[in-house]
JSON list of C-alpha atoms in Angstrom, two decimals:
[
{"chain": "A", "resi": 228, "resn": "MET", "atom": "CA", "xyz": [-19.40, -47.29, -166.72]},
{"chain": "A", "resi": 229, "resn": "GLY", "atom": "CA", "xyz": [-19.63, -50.86, -167.01]},
{"chain": "A", "resi": 230, "resn": "ASN", "atom": "CA", "xyz": [-18.28, -52.90, -169.55]},
{"chain": "A", "resi": 231, "resn": "GLN", "atom": "CA", "xyz": [-21.67, -54.27, -170.42]},
{"chain": "A", "resi": 232, "resn": "LEU", "atom": "CA", "xyz": [-23.19, -50.85, -171.09]},
{"chain": "A", "resi": 233, "resn": "SER", "atom": "CA", "xyz": [-20.29, -49.84, -173.09]},
{"chain": "A", "resi": 234, "resn": "SER", "atom": "CA", "xyz": [-20.96, -53.10, -175.26]},
{"chain": "A", "resi": 235, "resn": "LEU", "atom": "CA", "xyz": [-24.34, -51.92, -175.49]},
{"chain": "A", "resi": 236, "resn": "TYR", "atom": "CA", "xyz": [-23.51, -48.41, -176.86]},
{"chain": "A", "resi": 237, "resn": "ASP", "atom": "CA", "xyz": [-21.30, -50.15, -179.39]},
{"chain": "A", "resi": 238, "resn": "ILE", "atom": "CA", "xyz": [-24.19, -52.28, -180.59]},
{"chain": "A", "resi": 239, "resn": "ALA", "atom": "CA", "xyz": [-26.34, -49.12, -181.07]},
{"chain": "A", "resi": 240, "resn": "ILE", "atom": "CA", "xyz": [-23.65, -46.84, -182.93]},
{"chain": "A", "resi": 241, "resn": "ALA", "atom": "CA", "xyz": [-23.27, -49.44, -185.48]},
{"chain": "A", "resi": 242, "resn": "ALA", "atom": "CA", "xyz": [-27.43, -50.21, -186.15]},
{"chain": "A", "resi": 243, "resn": "GLY", "atom": "CA", "xyz": [-27.14, -46.35, -186.36]},
{"chain": "A", "resi": 244, "resn": "LYS", "atom": "CA", "xyz": [-24.54, -46.47, -189.07]},
{"chain": "A", "resi": 245, "resn": "VAL", "atom": "CA", "xyz": [-26.60, -49.01, -190.93]},
{"chain": "A", "resi": 246, "resn": "ILE", "atom": "CA", "xyz": [-30.35, -47.38, -190.33]},
{"chain": "A", "resi": 247, "resn": "MET", "atom": "CA", "xyz": [-27.83, -43.77, -191.83]},
{"chain": "A", "resi": 248, "resn": "GLU", "atom": "CA", "xyz": [-26.89, -46.22, -194.66]},
{"chain": "A", "resi": 249, "resn": "HIS", "atom": "CA", "xyz": [-31.06, -45.75, -195.66]},
{"chain": "A", "resi": 250, "resn": "TYR", "atom": "CA", "xyz": [-31.74, -42.44, -194.86]},
{"chain": "A", "resi": 251, "resn": "HIS", "atom": "CA", "xyz": [-30.76, -40.09, -198.06]},
{"chain": "A", "resi": 252, "resn": "SER", "atom": "CA", "xyz": [-31.78, -43.12, -200.05]},
{"chain": "A", "resi": 253, "resn": "GLN", "atom": "CA", "xyz": [-35.19, -44.42, -201.54]},
{"chain": "A", "resi": 254, "resn": "VAL", "atom": "CA", "xyz": [-36.27, -46.26, -198.67]},
{"chain": "A", "resi": 255, "resn": "GLN", "atom": "CA", "xyz": [-39.05, -49.29, -199.22]},
{"chain": "A", "resi": 256, "resn": "VAL", "atom": "CA", "xyz": [-42.11, -49.21, -196.86]},
{"chain": "A", "resi": 257, "resn": "THR", "atom": "CA", "xyz": [-44.25, -51.99, -196.11]},
{"chain": "A", "resi": 258, "resn": "GLU", "atom": "CA", "xyz": [-47.27, -51.40, -193.83]},
{"chain": "A", "resi": 259, "resn": "LYS", "atom": "CA", "xyz": [-47.59, -54.25, -190.92]},
{"chain": "A", "resi": 260, "resn": "ALA", "atom": "CA", "xyz": [-50.67, -55.67, -189.95]},
{"chain": "A", "resi": 261, "resn": "ASP", "atom": "CA", "xyz": [-51.56, -53.07, -187.12]},
{"chain": "A", "resi": 262, "resn": "SER", "atom": "CA", "xyz": [-50.97, -50.49, -190.08]},
{"chain": "A", "resi": 263, "resn": "SER", "atom": "CA", "xyz": [-47.78, -48.88, -188.55]},
{"chain": "A", "resi": 264, "resn": "PRO", "atom": "CA", "xyz": [-44.64, -48.46, -191.39]},
{"chain": "A", "resi": 265, "resn": "VAL", "atom": "CA", "xyz": [-41.71, -50.56, -191.57]},
{"chain": "A", "resi": 266, "resn": "THR", "atom": "CA", "xyz": [-38.84, -49.80, -193.63]},
{"chain": "A", "resi": 267, "resn": "GLU", "atom": "CA", "xyz": [-35.24, -52.05, -194.55]},
{"chain": "A", "resi": 268, "resn": "ALA", "atom": "CA", "xyz": [-33.26, -49.72, -192.11]},
{"chain": "A", "resi": 269, "resn": "ASP", "atom": "CA", "xyz": [-35.94, -51.06, -189.50]},
{"chain": "A", "resi": 270, "resn": "LEU", "atom": "CA", "xyz": [-35.21, -54.29, -190.79]},
{"chain": "A", "resi": 271, "resn": "ALA", "atom": "CA", "xyz": [-31.60, -54.04, -191.34]},
{"chain": "A", "resi": 272, "resn": "ALA", "atom": "CA", "xyz": [-30.90, -52.05, -188.05]},
{"chain": "A", "resi": 273, "resn": "ASN", "atom": "CA", "xyz": [-32.51, -55.59, -186.15]},
{"chain": "A", "resi": 274, "resn": "ALA", "atom": "CA", "xyz": [-30.66, -58.12, -187.78]},
{"chain": "A", "resi": 275, "resn": "LEU", "atom": "CA", "xyz": [-27.47, -56.35, -186.62]},
{"chain": "A", "resi": 276, "resn": "ILE", "atom": "CA", "xyz": [-28.73, -55.89, -182.63]},
{"chain": "A", "resi": 277, "resn": "ILE", "atom": "CA", "xyz": [-29.87, -59.14, -182.58]},
{"chain": "A", "resi": 278, "resn": "GLU", "atom": "CA", "xyz": [-26.93, -60.91, -184.25]},
{"chain": "A", "resi": 279, "resn": "GLU", "atom": "CA", "xyz": [-24.71, -59.22, -181.41]},
{"chain": "A", "resi": 280, "resn": "LEU", "atom": "CA", "xyz": [-26.74, -59.02, -178.23]},
{"chain": "A", "resi": 281, "resn": "GLU", "atom": "CA", "xyz": [-27.14, -62.81, -179.17]},
{"chain": "A", "resi": 282, "resn": "LYS", "atom": "CA", "xyz": [-23.02, -63.17, -178.92]},
{"chain": "A", "resi": 283, "resn": "LEU", "atom": "CA", "xyz": [-22.42, -60.62, -175.76]},
{"chain": "A", "resi": 284, "resn": "THR", "atom": "CA", "xyz": [-24.99, -62.50, -174.01]},
{"chain": "A", "resi": 285, "resn": "PRO", "atom": "CA", "xyz": [-25.69, -65.33, -175.10]},
{"chain": "A", "resi": 286, "resn": "ASP", "atom": "CA", "xyz": [-28.43, -66.77, -172.35]},
{"chain": "A", "resi": 287, "resn": "ILE", "atom": "CA", "xyz": [-30.21, -63.31, -172.42]},
{"chain": "A", "resi": 288, "resn": "PRO", "atom": "CA", "xyz": [-33.52, -63.88, -174.16]},
{"chain": "A", "resi": 289, "resn": "ILE", "atom": "CA", "xyz": [-33.95, -61.07, -176.54]},
{"chain": "A", "resi": 290, "resn": "LEU", "atom": "CA", "xyz": [-37.83, -59.31, -177.34]},
{"chain": "A", "resi": 291, "resn": "SER", "atom": "CA", "xyz": [-37.81, -56.74, -180.31]},
{"chain": "A", "resi": 292, "resn": "GLU", "atom": "CA", "xyz": [-40.41, -55.42, -182.22]},
{"chain": "A", "resi": 293, "resn": "GLU", "atom": "CA", "xyz": [-39.21, -56.33, -185.40]},
{"chain": "A", "resi": 294, "resn": "SER", "atom": "CA", "xyz": [-38.94, -60.18, -184.69]},
{"chain": "A", "resi": 295, "resn": "ALA", "atom": "CA", "xyz": [-41.43, -62.63, -183.94]},
{"chain": "A", "resi": 296, "resn": "HIS", "atom": "CA", "xyz": [-42.82, -61.72, -180.46]},
{"chain": "A", "resi": 297, "resn": "THR", "atom": "CA", "xyz": [-42.34, -64.78, -178.01]},
{"chain": "A", "resi": 298, "resn": "PRO", "atom": "CA", "xyz": [-45.56, -65.82, -176.35]},
{"chain": "A", "resi": 299, "resn": "TRP", "atom": "CA", "xyz": [-46.39, -64.78, -172.88]},
{"chain": "A", "resi": 300, "resn": "GLN", "atom": "CA", "xyz": [-46.17, -68.66, -171.90]},
{"chain": "A", "resi": 301, "resn": "GLU", "atom": "CA", "xyz": [-42.38, -68.68, -172.29]},
{"chain": "A", "resi": 302, "resn": "ARG", "atom": "CA", "xyz": [-41.60, -64.87, -171.57]},
{"chain": "A", "resi": 303, "resn": "GLN", "atom": "CA", "xyz": [-43.03, -65.19, -168.32]},
{"chain": "A", "resi": 304, "resn": "LYS", "atom": "CA", "xyz": [-40.19, -67.27, -167.05]},
{"chain": "A", "resi": 305, "resn": "TRP", "atom": "CA", "xyz": [-37.98, -64.70, -168.21]},
{"chain": "A", "resi": 306, "resn": "GLU", "atom": "CA", "xyz": [-35.84, -62.86, -165.06]},
{"chain": "A", "resi": 307, "resn": "ARG", "atom": "CA", "xyz": [-33.99, -60.98, -167.60]},
{"chain": "A", "resi": 308, "resn": "PHE", "atom": "CA", "xyz": [-34.22, -60.13, -171.37]},
{"chain": "A", "resi": 309, "resn": "TRP", "atom": "CA", "xyz": [-32.97, -57.81, -173.98]},
{"chain": "A", "resi": 310, "resn": "LEU", "atom": "CA", "xyz": [-35.95, -55.46, -175.20]},
{"chain": "A", "resi": 311, "resn": "VAL", "atom": "CA", "xyz": [-35.02, -53.25, -178.30]},
{"chain": "A", "resi": 312, "resn": "ASP", "atom": "CA", "xyz": [-36.66, -51.29, -180.95]},
{"chain": "A", "resi": 313, "resn": "PRO", "atom": "CA", "xyz": [-34.00, -50.90, -183.58]},
{"chain": "A", "resi": 314, "resn": "LEU", "atom": "CA", "xyz": [-35.58, -47.96, -185.15]},
{"chain": "A", "resi": 315, "resn": "ASP", "atom": "CA", "xyz": [-37.94, -45.69, -182.63]},
{"chain": "A", "resi": 316, "resn": "GLY", "atom": "CA", "xyz": [-39.76, -43.39, -185.00]},
{"chain": "A", "resi": 317, "resn": "THR", "atom": "CA", "xyz": [-40.20, -45.10, -188.31]},
{"chain": "A", "resi": 318, "resn": "LYS", "atom": "CA", "xyz": [-42.38, -42.46, -189.23]},
{"chain": "A", "resi": 319, "resn": "GLU", "atom": "CA", "xyz": [-39.84, -39.71, -188.32]},
{"chain": "A", "resi": 320, "resn": "PHE", "atom": "CA", "xyz": [-36.92, -41.51, -189.89]},
{"chain": "A", "resi": 321, "resn": "LEU", "atom": "CA", "xyz": [-39.39, -41.14, -193.52]},
{"chain": "A", "resi": 322, "resn": "ARG", "atom": "CA", "xyz": [-40.36, -37.18, -192.57]},
{"chain": "A", "resi": 323, "resn": "LYS", "atom": "CA", "xyz": [-36.45, -37.20, -192.88]},
{"chain": "A", "resi": 324, "resn": "ASN", "atom": "CA", "xyz": [-36.10, -34.69, -189.73]},
{"chain": "A", "resi": 325, "resn": "GLY", "atom": "CA", "xyz": [-33.77, -36.78, -187.64]},
{"chain": "A", "resi": 326, "resn": "GLU", "atom": "CA", "xyz": [-35.73, -37.55, -184.47]},
{"chain": "A", "resi": 327, "resn": "PHE", "atom": "CA", "xyz": [-35.97, -41.09, -184.61]},
{"chain": "A", "resi": 328, "resn": "THR", "atom": "CA", "xyz": [-33.63, -43.24, -182.07]},
{"chain": "A", "resi": 329, "resn": "VAL", "atom": "CA", "xyz": [-32.00, -47.01, -181.64]},
{"chain": "A", "resi": 330, "resn": "ASN", "atom": "CA", "xyz": [-33.54, -48.47, -178.09]},
{"chain": "A", "resi": 331, "resn": "ILE", "atom": "CA", "xyz": [-31.66, -50.62, -176.20]},
{"chain": "A", "resi": 332, "resn": "ALA", "atom": "CA", "xyz": [-32.94, -52.17, -172.61]},
{"chain": "A", "resi": 333, "resn": "LEU", "atom": "CA", "xyz": [-32.40, -54.66, -169.79]},
{"chain": "A", "resi": 334, "resn": "ILE", "atom": "CA", "xyz": [-35.42, -56.21, -168.25]},
{"chain": "A", "resi": 335, "resn": "GLU", "atom": "CA", "xyz": [-34.62, -57.38, -164.54]},
{"chain": "A", "resi": 336, "resn": "GLN", "atom": "CA", "xyz": [-38.04, -58.47, -163.03]},
{"chain": "A", "resi": 337, "resn": "GLY", "atom": "CA", "xyz": [-39.89, -56.40, -165.23]},
{"chain": "A", "resi": 338, "resn": "LYS", "atom": "CA", "xyz": [-37.70, -52.47, -164.70]},
{"chain": "A", "resi": 339, "resn": "PRO", "atom": "CA", "xyz": [-35.51, -51.57, -167.28]},
{"chain": "A", "resi": 340, "resn": "VAL", "atom": "CA", "xyz": [-31.76, -51.17, -165.35]},
{"chain": "A", "resi": 341, "resn": "LEU", "atom": "CA", "xyz": [-29.45, -50.59, -168.46]},
{"chain": "A", "resi": 342, "resn": "ALA", "atom": "CA", "xyz": [-30.41, -48.96, -171.77]},
{"chain": "A", "resi": 343, "resn": "VAL", "atom": "CA", "xyz": [-28.58, -46.82, -174.73]},
{"chain": "A", "resi": 344, "resn": "VAL", "atom": "CA", "xyz": [-31.14, -44.50, -176.75]},
{"chain": "A", "resi": 345, "resn": "HIS", "atom": "CA", "xyz": [-28.91, -43.33, -179.43]},
{"chain": "A", "resi": 346, "resn": "ALA", "atom": "CA", "xyz": [-30.10, -40.70, -182.12]},
{"chain": "A", "resi": 347, "resn": "PRO", "atom": "CA", "xyz": [-28.13, -41.46, -185.09]},
{"chain": "A", "resi": 348, "resn": "ALA", "atom": "CA", "xyz": [-29.42, -38.53, -187.39]},
{"chain": "A", "resi": 349, "resn": "LEU", "atom": "CA", "xyz": [-28.91, -36.27, -184.75]},
{"chain": "A", "resi": 350, "resn": "ASN", "atom": "CA", "xyz": [-24.93, -37.58, -183.39]},
{"chain": "A", "resi": 351, "resn": "LYS", "atom": "CA", "xyz": [-26.47, -37.87, -180.34]},
{"chain": "A", "resi": 352, "resn": "SER", "atom": "CA", "xyz": [-26.67, -41.01, -177.52]},
{"chain": "A", "resi": 353, "resn": "TRP", "atom": "CA", "xyz": [-27.85, -40.98, -173.93]},
{"chain": "A", "resi": 354, "resn": "LEU", "atom": "CA", "xyz": [-27.10, -43.96, -171.61]},
{"chain": "A", "resi": 355, "resn": "GLY", "atom": "CA", "xyz": [-28.44, -45.30, -168.23]},
{"chain": "A", "resi": 356, "resn": "ASP", "atom": "CA", "xyz": [-27.40, -47.99, -165.23]},
{"chain": "A", "resi": 357, "resn": "GLY", "atom": "CA", "xyz": [-30.12, -46.94, -162.89]},
{"chain": "A", "resi": 358, "resn": "SER", "atom": "CA", "xyz": [-28.03, -45.05, -160.97]},
{"chain": "A", "resi": 359, "resn": "GLN", "atom": "CA", "xyz": [-26.53, -42.40, -163.63]},
{"chain": "A", "resi": 360, "resn": "ALA", "atom": "CA", "xyz": [-27.34, -41.31, -167.11]},
{"chain": "A", "resi": 361, "resn": "TRP", "atom": "CA", "xyz": [-24.97, -40.05, -169.30]},
{"chain": "A", "resi": 362, "resn": "LEU", "atom": "CA", "xyz": [-25.47, -37.62, -172.36]},
{"chain": "A", "resi": 363, "resn": "GLU", "atom": "CA", "xyz": [-22.62, -38.91, -175.48]},
{"chain": "A", "resi": 364, "resn": "THR", "atom": "CA", "xyz": [-22.07, -36.20, -178.30]},
{"chain": "A", "resi": 365, "resn": "LYS", "atom": "CA", "xyz": [-19.16, -35.27, -180.17]},
{"chain": "A", "resi": 366, "resn": "ALA", "atom": "CA", "xyz": [-18.10, -33.29, -177.66]},
{"chain": "A", "resi": 367, "resn": "GLY", "atom": "CA", "xyz": [-17.76, -36.55, -175.29]},
{"chain": "A", "resi": 368, "resn": "ARG", "atom": "CA", "xyz": [-19.83, -38.00, -172.34]},
{"chain": "A", "resi": 369, "resn": "GLU", "atom": "CA", "xyz": [-21.23, -35.76, -169.31]},
{"chain": "A", "resi": 370, "resn": "ARG", "atom": "CA", "xyz": [-23.54, -36.57, -166.61]},
{"chain": "A", "resi": 371, "resn": "ILE", "atom": "CA", "xyz": [-27.04, -35.44, -166.70]},
{"chain": "A", "resi": 372, "resn": "ARG", "atom": "CA", "xyz": [-29.58, -35.08, -164.13]},
{"chain": "A", "resi": 373, "resn": "VAL", "atom": "CA", "xyz": [-33.35, -34.13, -164.03]},
{"chain": "A", "resi": 374, "resn": "ARG", "atom": "CA", "xyz": [-33.80, -30.47, -162.86]},
{"chain": "A", "resi": 375, "resn": "PRO", "atom": "CA", "xyz": [-37.13, -28.56, -162.19]},
{"chain": "A", "resi": 376, "resn": "ALA", "atom": "CA", "xyz": [-38.13, -25.56, -163.91]},
{"chain": "A", "resi": 377, "resn": "THR", "atom": "CA", "xyz": [-40.07, -22.47, -162.35]},
{"chain": "A", "resi": 378, "resn": "VAL", "atom": "CA", "xyz": [-42.42, -22.89, -165.70]},
{"chain": "A", "resi": 379, "resn": "PRO", "atom": "CA", "xyz": [-42.03, -26.01, -166.33]},
{"chain": "A", "resi": 380, "resn": "THR", "atom": "CA", "xyz": [-42.00, -27.15, -169.83]},
{"chain": "A", "resi": 381, "resn": "VAL", "atom": "CA", "xyz": [-44.09, -30.23, -171.11]},
{"chain": "A", "resi": 382, "resn": "VAL", "atom": "CA", "xyz": [-42.73, -32.49, -174.23]},
{"chain": "A", "resi": 383, "resn": "GLY", "atom": "CA", "xyz": [-45.49, -34.42, -176.22]},
{"chain": "A", "resi": 384, "resn": "SER", "atom": "CA", "xyz": [-45.40, -36.16, -179.24]},
{"chain": "A", "resi": 385, "resn": "ARG", "atom": "CA", "xyz": [-45.19, -35.14, -182.73]},
{"chain": "A", "resi": 386, "resn": "SER", "atom": "CA", "xyz": [-46.96, -38.17, -184.76]},
{"chain": "A", "resi": 387, "resn": "HIS", "atom": "CA", "xyz": [-49.24, -39.31, -181.56]},
{"chain": "A", "resi": 388, "resn": "PRO", "atom": "CA", "xyz": [-50.63, -35.68, -180.22]},
{"chain": "A", "resi": 389, "resn": "SER", "atom": "CA", "xyz": [-54.08, -36.98, -177.78]},
{"chain": "A", "resi": 390, "resn": "PRO", "atom": "CA", "xyz": [-57.25, -35.19, -176.52]},
{"chain": "A", "resi": 391, "resn": "GLU", "atom": "CA", "xyz": [-56.55, -36.49, -173.11]},
{"chain": "A", "resi": 392, "resn": "LEU", "atom": "CA", "xyz": [-53.30, -34.19, -172.88]},
{"chain": "A", "resi": 393, "resn": "ALA", "atom": "CA", "xyz": [-55.19, -31.04, -173.32]},
{"chain": "A", "resi": 394, "resn": "GLY", "atom": "CA", "xyz": [-57.00, -31.87, -169.37]},
{"chain": "A", "resi": 395, "resn": "PHE", "atom": "CA", "xyz": [-53.68, -32.38, -168.35]},
{"chain": "A", "resi": 396, "resn": "LEU", "atom": "CA", "xyz": [-52.02, -28.87, -169.44]},
{"chain": "A", "resi": 397, "resn": "GLU", "atom": "CA", "xyz": [-55.20, -27.71, -168.28]},
{"chain": "A", "resi": 398, "resn": "ASN", "atom": "CA", "xyz": [-54.36, -29.28, -164.56]},
{"chain": "A", "resi": 399, "resn": "LEU", "atom": "CA", "xyz": [-50.62, -28.09, -164.59]},
{"chain": "A", "resi": 400, "resn": "GLY", "atom": "CA", "xyz": [-51.19, -24.61, -164.77]},
{"chain": "A", "resi": 401, "resn": "GLU", "atom": "CA", "xyz": [-48.50, -22.40, -166.71]},
{"chain": "A", "resi": 402, "resn": "HIS", "atom": "CA", "xyz": [-46.24, -24.09, -169.16]},
{"chain": "A", "resi": 403, "resn": "LYS", "atom": "CA", "xyz": [-44.11, -23.82, -172.16]},
{"chain": "A", "resi": 404, "resn": "MET", "atom": "CA", "xyz": [-44.95, -27.25, -174.63]},
{"chain": "A", "resi": 405, "resn": "ALA", "atom": "CA", "xyz": [-42.05, -28.60, -176.91]},
{"chain": "A", "resi": 406, "resn": "GLU", "atom": "CA", "xyz": [-42.88, -31.26, -179.81]},
{"chain": "A", "resi": 407, "resn": "VAL", "atom": "CA", "xyz": [-40.64, -34.02, -180.36]},
{"chain": "A", "resi": 408, "resn": "GLY", "atom": "CA", "xyz": [-40.11, -37.86, -181.77]},
{"chain": "A", "resi": 409, "resn": "SER", "atom": "CA", "xyz": [-39.56, -41.42, -180.73]},
{"chain": "A", "resi": 410, "resn": "SER", "atom": "CA", "xyz": [-37.37, -41.68, -177.15]},
{"chain": "A", "resi": 411, "resn": "LEU", "atom": "CA", "xyz": [-36.19, -38.41, -177.54]},
{"chain": "A", "resi": 412, "resn": "LYS", "atom": "CA", "xyz": [-39.07, -37.26, -174.89]},
{"chain": "A", "resi": 413, "resn": "PHE", "atom": "CA", "xyz": [-37.29, -39.50, -172.06]},
{"chain": "A", "resi": 414, "resn": "CYS", "atom": "CA", "xyz": [-34.17, -37.93, -172.77]},
{"chain": "A", "resi": 415, "resn": "MET", "atom": "CA", "xyz": [-35.31, -34.65, -172.99]},
{"chain": "A", "resi": 416, "resn": "VAL", "atom": "CA", "xyz": [-36.55, -34.79, -169.11]},
{"chain": "A", "resi": 417, "resn": "ALA", "atom": "CA", "xyz": [-33.33, -36.52, -168.59]},
{"chain": "A", "resi": 418, "resn": "GLU", "atom": "CA", "xyz": [-31.39, -33.75, -169.71]},
{"chain": "A", "resi": 419, "resn": "GLY", "atom": "CA", "xyz": [-33.56, -30.86, -167.75]},
{"chain": "A", "resi": 420, "resn": "ARG", "atom": "CA", "xyz": [-34.97, -30.03, -170.91]},
{"chain": "A", "resi": 421, "resn": "ALA", "atom": "CA", "xyz": [-38.32, -30.51, -170.12]},
{"chain": "A", "resi": 422, "resn": "GLN", "atom": "CA", "xyz": [-39.79, -31.68, -167.05]},
{"chain": "A", "resi": 423, "resn": "TYR", "atom": "CA", "xyz": [-43.16, -33.72, -168.01]},
{"chain": "A", "resi": 424, "resn": "TYR", "atom": "CA", "xyz": [-43.83, -36.19, -170.36]},
{"chain": "A", "resi": 425, "resn": "PRO", "atom": "CA", "xyz": [-47.48, -37.69, -170.38]},
{"chain": "A", "resi": 426, "resn": "ARG", "atom": "CA", "xyz": [-48.15, -40.04, -172.49]},
{"chain": "A", "resi": 427, "resn": "LEU", "atom": "CA", "xyz": [-51.81, -40.89, -172.50]},
{"chain": "A", "resi": 428, "resn": "GLY", "atom": "CA", "xyz": [-52.32, -42.53, -176.03]},
{"chain": "A", "resi": 429, "resn": "PRO", "atom": "CA", "xyz": [-51.01, -45.80, -176.72]},
{"chain": "A", "resi": 430, "resn": "THR", "atom": "CA", "xyz": [-47.00, -46.88, -177.15]},
{"chain": "A", "resi": 431, "resn": "MET", "atom": "CA", "xyz": [-45.19, -50.17, -176.72]},
{"chain": "A", "resi": 432, "resn": "MET", "atom": "CA", "xyz": [-42.84, -51.77, -174.51]},
{"chain": "A", "resi": 433, "resn": "TRP", "atom": "CA", "xyz": [-39.94, -51.32, -176.75]},
{"chain": "A", "resi": 434, "resn": "ASP", "atom": "CA", "xyz": [-41.11, -48.00, -177.67]},
{"chain": "A", "resi": 435, "resn": "THR", "atom": "CA", "xyz": [-40.50, -46.81, -173.95]},
{"chain": "A", "resi": 436, "resn": "ALA", "atom": "CA", "xyz": [-37.99, -49.56, -172.15]},
{"chain": "A", "resi": 437, "resn": "ALA", "atom": "CA", "xyz": [-34.67, -47.70, -173.01]},
{"chain": "A", "resi": 438, "resn": "GLY", "atom": "CA", "xyz": [-36.12, -44.56, -172.00]},
{"chain": "A", "resi": 439, "resn": "GLN", "atom": "CA", "xyz": [-38.13, -44.91, -169.11]},
{"chain": "A", "resi": 440, "resn": "CYS", "atom": "CA", "xyz": [-34.12, -46.76, -167.92]},
{"chain": "A", "resi": 441, "resn": "ILE", "atom": "CA", "xyz": [-32.21, -43.38, -168.95]},
{"chain": "A", "resi": 442, "resn": "ALA", "atom": "CA", "xyz": [-35.29, -40.90, -167.12]},
{"chain": "A", "resi": 443, "resn": "GLU", "atom": "CA", "xyz": [-35.39, -42.87, -164.15]},
{"chain": "A", "resi": 444, "resn": "SER", "atom": "CA", "xyz": [-31.05, -42.97, -163.96]},
{"chain": "A", "resi": 445, "resn": "ALA", "atom": "CA", "xyz": [-31.21, -39.32, -164.16]},
{"chain": "A", "resi": 446, "resn": "GLY", "atom": "CA", "xyz": [-33.61, -39.40, -161.30]},
{"chain": "A", "resi": 447, "resn": "ALA", "atom": "CA", "xyz": [-37.03, -38.84, -162.72]},
{"chain": "A", "resi": 448, "resn": "ILE", "atom": "CA", "xyz": [-40.03, -40.93, -162.03]},
{"chain": "A", "resi": 449, "resn": "VAL", "atom": "CA", "xyz": [-42.38, -43.09, -164.39]},
{"chain": "A", "resi": 450, "resn": "LEU", "atom": "CA", "xyz": [-45.83, -43.84, -163.13]},
{"chain": "A", "resi": 451, "resn": "ASP", "atom": "CA", "xyz": [-49.23, -44.94, -165.16]},
{"chain": "A", "resi": 452, "resn": "LYS", "atom": "CA", "xyz": [-52.34, -43.27, -164.18]},
{"chain": "A", "resi": 453, "resn": "GLU", "atom": "CA", "xyz": [-52.85, -45.70, -161.31]},
{"chain": "A", "resi": 454, "resn": "GLY", "atom": "CA", "xyz": [-49.50, -44.08, -159.43]},
{"chain": "A", "resi": 455, "resn": "GLN", "atom": "CA", "xyz": [-47.53, -47.39, -160.27]},
{"chain": "A", "resi": 456, "resn": "PRO", "atom": "CA", "xyz": [-43.80, -47.67, -161.81]},
{"chain": "A", "resi": 457, "resn": "LEU", "atom": "CA", "xyz": [-44.59, -48.47, -165.56]},
{"chain": "A", "resi": 458, "resn": "GLN", "atom": "CA", "xyz": [-42.77, -52.64, -166.11]},
{"chain": "A", "resi": 459, "resn": "TYR", "atom": "CA", "xyz": [-42.31, -55.03, -168.33]},
{"chain": "A", "resi": 460, "resn": "HIS", "atom": "CA", "xyz": [-42.91, -58.31, -166.58]},
{"chain": "A", "resi": 461, "resn": "ARG", "atom": "CA", "xyz": [-46.78, -58.99, -168.27]},
{"chain": "A", "resi": 462, "resn": "GLU", "atom": "CA", "xyz": [-48.22, -60.54, -171.09]},
{"chain": "A", "resi": 463, "resn": "GLU", "atom": "CA", "xyz": [-50.06, -57.12, -172.21]},
{"chain": "A", "resi": 464, "resn": "LEU", "atom": "CA", "xyz": [-47.31, -55.49, -175.23]},
{"chain": "A", "resi": 465, "resn": "LEU", "atom": "CA", "xyz": [-49.81, -52.56, -175.36]},
{"chain": "A", "resi": 466, "resn": "ASN", "atom": "CA", "xyz": [-48.48, -49.40, -172.33]},
{"chain": "A", "resi": 467, "resn": "PRO", "atom": "CA", "xyz": [-50.81, -48.30, -170.10]},
{"chain": "A", "resi": 468, "resn": "SER", "atom": "CA", "xyz": [-50.96, -44.60, -170.19]},
{"chain": "A", "resi": 469, "resn": "PHE", "atom": "CA", "xyz": [-47.99, -43.10, -168.53]},
{"chain": "A", "resi": 470, "resn": "ILE", "atom": "CA", "xyz": [-46.72, -40.02, -166.93]},
{"chain": "A", "resi": 471, "resn": "VAL", "atom": "CA", "xyz": [-42.63, -38.90, -166.75]},
{"chain": "A", "resi": 472, "resn": "SER", "atom": "CA", "xyz": [-41.69, -36.37, -164.36]},
{"chain": "A", "resi": 473, "resn": "LEU", "atom": "CA", "xyz": [-39.69, -35.03, -161.01]},
{"chain": "A", "resi": 474, "resn": "THR", "atom": "CA", "xyz": [-42.54, -35.63, -158.59]},
{"chain": "A", "resi": 475, "resn": "VAL", "atom": "CA", "xyz": [-45.41, -38.06, -157.84]}
]
C-alpha cells in the first residue's frame, strides 16, 4: 500500500479523534441552507482534514462538503482533486448509533482512485487504491473482496428510504435486507457482507466518492441508471441515482 494512502489513513484517524471528542458531549446543531444538520464535530474535522491535505499535497485542490464550494468554471480545469466529507452521516452521529464516517477520496479524471472511509465509533477503517481494498481494525489489516451469495443481501439507507427501492427489490427476487447509515453501505458490499446497494434517492458527490473507491477496489461496480460509471468531473454536485453491485 502506497505512502499517500497511509498518509490519508492517518489524516482520517486524526479527524475521527476530533469527532469523538464531541460525540459524548452536548453538540450544538445548526441547519444548512438545504435543511441538513451540521455540528461542531463536522466543522472541526473539516478544518483538520483541509489543513493536513494542504500540507500533504499543496498542489491538489480540495472540494469538501463543509467548505465553500469552488464554482464549476474553476473546477472543470481540475484533473485531480480531493473530495471530502468530514462527517458523513451527521444524523447517525446525532442519534449516537455509531454509523457515521470520515470520507476522503482522490479524484483523477473524474474517477475516485484512492480513498479512506473511517468509522471512528466502530474502530474500523476501509482503504482502497483502485485495485485492492483493505479493512483495518484493532486486529490488524486484511484484504477484502466482494462475494456473491445464493440469497443476496441488499443494504439500504437508515435515514433516507426511497419509494423506488420497492420496485428494485421486487425485480431482484429473493433477498435479505440490511439497513446502515453513511458510506458504510459501500463498505458492506466491499467486504462481501452485502451484494447490492441501490441508491435511488439524492446523494452528493462527497457522500459517495470514497465509498465508491473502496467498493470498486474490492471488485464491485457502481453504475447510474443509464448503466454508466458514477463519475465526478461534472458541474452538478448532486449525484444521479446509482446501484452498487457485483455484476451489471
